[in-house]
Amino acid sequence: MLSSSSSSTSSGGGSSVVHRVHCSLNLNTETGRLSARRPNLQNQPAHEKDRYKVRKAFCAAPGNTLVVADYGQLELRLLAHMADCKSMIRAFELGGDFHSRTALGMYDYIQEAVDKGECLLEWDEAHEAGPPPVPLLKDKFGGERRKAKILNFSIAYGKTAHGLAKDWGTSLEEAEATVARWYADRPEVRDWQARTRAYAARNGWVNTMIGRRRRLPEINSSDRRYKGRSERAAINTPIQGSAADVASAAMLSIVRDEALKDMGWRLLLQVHDEVMLEGPRESAQLAKQRVVACMANPWENLLGHVGKPLRVDLAVDASTADTWYEAK
């Protein structure tokens, strides 16, 4: 990586290493989501899996610091908007642990346990004194919450009960029953998926939120494998592709922001729903506020395409740190 992707400058016969690694970013992907190569900086180990703390190698220059900001459940929020799903919109309005709320709506016995005070949906340590008096839902019903989380993302991307049964190592009947419970509280999602598949079959393509088109030439194939793959892509593309639209619009807002430019901040990297900037330490808090504002309201760069903002707010979490590892 050092030989092919690191930066150096030379003047006369000498050279100086500037300790920067540059990757190539590609916009020409099936959904419009940025990809990276040489090296793939978007594929660094996740924080909880970063056994060797690789992300500590990505650090700010002396006198500078980093601002790292990312969207909270961006793709699920876009699904809630596109499907106009009342249950999902309500959950996002209430805030807190979205996946625990999903499990609460799927399993009657979890709702009963919460109603009886046997567990809590969540506990705000910043505003509550001491530890929670009873277990949290995510701890008492961890298995159910994990299934709810998997379902939130898998169904959003068109995964079937057959695929989930393989993932979970359960029977098809059990997977179908679990999927049915998920849809029971979110019928608008099932309806949106059916409309989207039908649109793709009629037209041979689907669109993202701003009208970018992905063609699906095999959507009406007689081969079930090709047809199924295209139908999943028909569901996935409007969600993942629209998330890429929002992330790109947010990047435009950030690089065009006069306050960030005047303070000397610059965008270093985008990792799908996350951005990283570097700038002077003394203005880090103000820069963080500006970045959050740009990401939470990127519509100026999408007006004329979207027509109106989402039915749900965009949640953005940001932090400052000297290294990428410490920012999470």
mmCIF file of C-alpha atoms in Angstrom, residues 23 26 32 62 89 138 209 226 259 274 321:
data_model
loop_
_atom_site.group_PDB
_atom_site.id
_atom_site.type_symbol
_atom_site.label_atom_id
_atom_site.label_comp_id
_atom_site.label_asym_id
_atom_site.label_seq_id
_atom_site.Cartn_x
_atom_site.Cartn_y
_atom_site.Cartn_z
ATOM 1 C CA CYS A 23 -7.437 5.828 -2.863
ATOM 2 C CA ASN A 26 -15.621 5.055 -8.206
ATOM 3 C CA GLY A 32 -24.505 4.759 -7.309
ATOM 4 C CA PRO A 62 -0.090 18.054 14.134
ATOM 5 C CA ILE A 89 -42.102 6.686 10.989
ATOM 6 C CA LYS A 138 -31.960 -5.574 24.397
ATOM 7 C CA MET A 209 -35.163 9.175 -5.099
ATOM 8 C CA TYR A 226 -32.136 -14.397 -12.642
ATOM 9 C CA ALA A 259 -17.819 28.569 7.327
ATOM 10 C CA GLU A 274 -19.993 8.375 7.113
ATOM 11 C CA ALA A 321 -10.842 12.839 17.732
#
